[in-house]
């Protein structure tokens, strides 16, 4: 317990500064995270963050939106260009909120929805009620699972059709299908399956939270061209913007989505982040292709380098990944929770992850059999294939050689010294993790 208001006040800033100082020296490998450019950081500390703009640009129910409207329209225009989308709603404040808006727009409580289970790479926002997932617990949907082929780390088309046929027979025809997920190393079979689902009368949704930056960079599948009706996304995973969400769709769905977003799931929509997203999208329009290509090259290189050092990187027969993400079976060395903590001591930041067969084998999400690594943030810092080798070696020294984490950390700090700027952006006056004082 601290004793005075001033101590609490100072305490917060001390901790923020420590975090920034620490992140200058770590290897950030969390697949759902990224580092925004200094320009994005500037946009998100503006007065936009103190305003309301309920409604649609030009038809707000608040005054003071003159410039806010213009920025939101720029953001929409940029997103339409980048994703080649007919309609864009940039108001959802996160990926979960974007999904909830889509559930609201296209399904009623009690309807059936298909998605990947969480151990298979699905996200908790697609989860069943008994797991507290958004789809089940908040919107009252009955969630059934798409089948995953464990070898291929991808949706099993034939097995999924078999499951759906059974559902249809018992009157549980799905209204919604969610492709995409939080472990998405290979393009999902949207093109192969959209016709089947559309024939059943279902809306086909693709959750691009993880891969939005790769789609924008033209290096991953393009769900809207492959027959998806709607795409939801987070703006801060492979897409290097501030934390926010977005929905893309065909024009014919525009009104339902608009209404589901507001008044459905947002009131204020974090206008500072809409501005930040617009800046990030402009940077992607200029640098996105190069960035996305390098992210994938780095992921493949990191997968190969870890594999050569004895790690069980999944989907080796397919080159480990076609995206930014790698999944590693770590059971030989402990559980994902323990490994995550060990690596953190050496300034290597990764996260534990369930393997598709973990629940069946009695493992739990706190102590799963896997770890998940992503290469977007390190790529933004200017790292390439050679650095991926070095990172793999650091990881091996901690986990396989069981070298002192203190010693490895010293080397990691040294290694990081050369990677302090954000790349793939127009201006780099500030370092990536520089603490900016304005008070
Ligand atoms: C991260 C993620 C989300 C949620 O994103 P937030 O922006 O954190 O709300 C939704 N779906 C998938 C597949 C995700 O990985």
Tab-separated table of C-alpha atoms and ligand atoms in Angstrom, residues 94-96 99 123 125-126 181-182 207 209-210 234 236-237 244, ligand 1:
chain	number	residue	atom	x	y	z
A	94	UNK	CA	-11.913	-4.500	-30.904
A	95	UNK	CA	-12.000	-7.829	-32.680
A	96	UNK	CA	-14.321	-9.335	-30.076
A	99	UNK	CA	-17.532	-10.475	-33.899
A	123	UNK	CA	-10.894	-17.721	-30.364
A	125	UNK	CA	-15.134	-14.863	-28.892
A	126	UNK	CA	-16.379	-17.835	-30.982
A	181	UNK	CA	-8.752	-18.158	-35.827
A	182	UNK	CA	-5.966	-17.403	-33.412
A	207	UNK	CA	-12.260	-13.722	-38.649
A	209	UNK	CA	-7.990	-10.746	-36.456
A	210	UNK	CA	-4.581	-12.362	-36.819
A	234	UNK	CA	-8.410	-6.603	-35.100
A	236	UNK	CA	-3.232	-4.451	-34.009
A	237	UNK	CA	-1.983	-7.984	-34.719
A	244	UNK	CA	-9.281	-1.528	-32.377
B	1	LIG	C1	-7.422	-11.689	-31.086
B	1	LIG	C2	-8.594	-12.294	-31.714
B	1	LIG	C3	-9.852	-11.707	-31.585
B	1	LIG	C4	-10.142	-10.583	-30.640
B	1	LIG	O1	-9.472	-9.473	-30.822
B	1	LIG	P1	-9.466	-8.245	-29.817
B	1	LIG	O2	-9.157	-7.152	-30.754
B	1	LIG	O3	-8.448	-8.546	-28.798
B	1	LIG	O4	-10.832	-8.113	-29.206
B	1	LIG	C5	-10.907	-12.237	-32.302
B	1	LIG	N1	-10.737	-13.312	-33.070
B	1	LIG	C6	-9.546	-13.915	-33.203
B	1	LIG	C7	-9.438	-15.089	-34.089
B	1	LIG	C8	-8.444	-13.442	-32.512
B	1	LIG	O5	-7.277	-14.066	-32.599
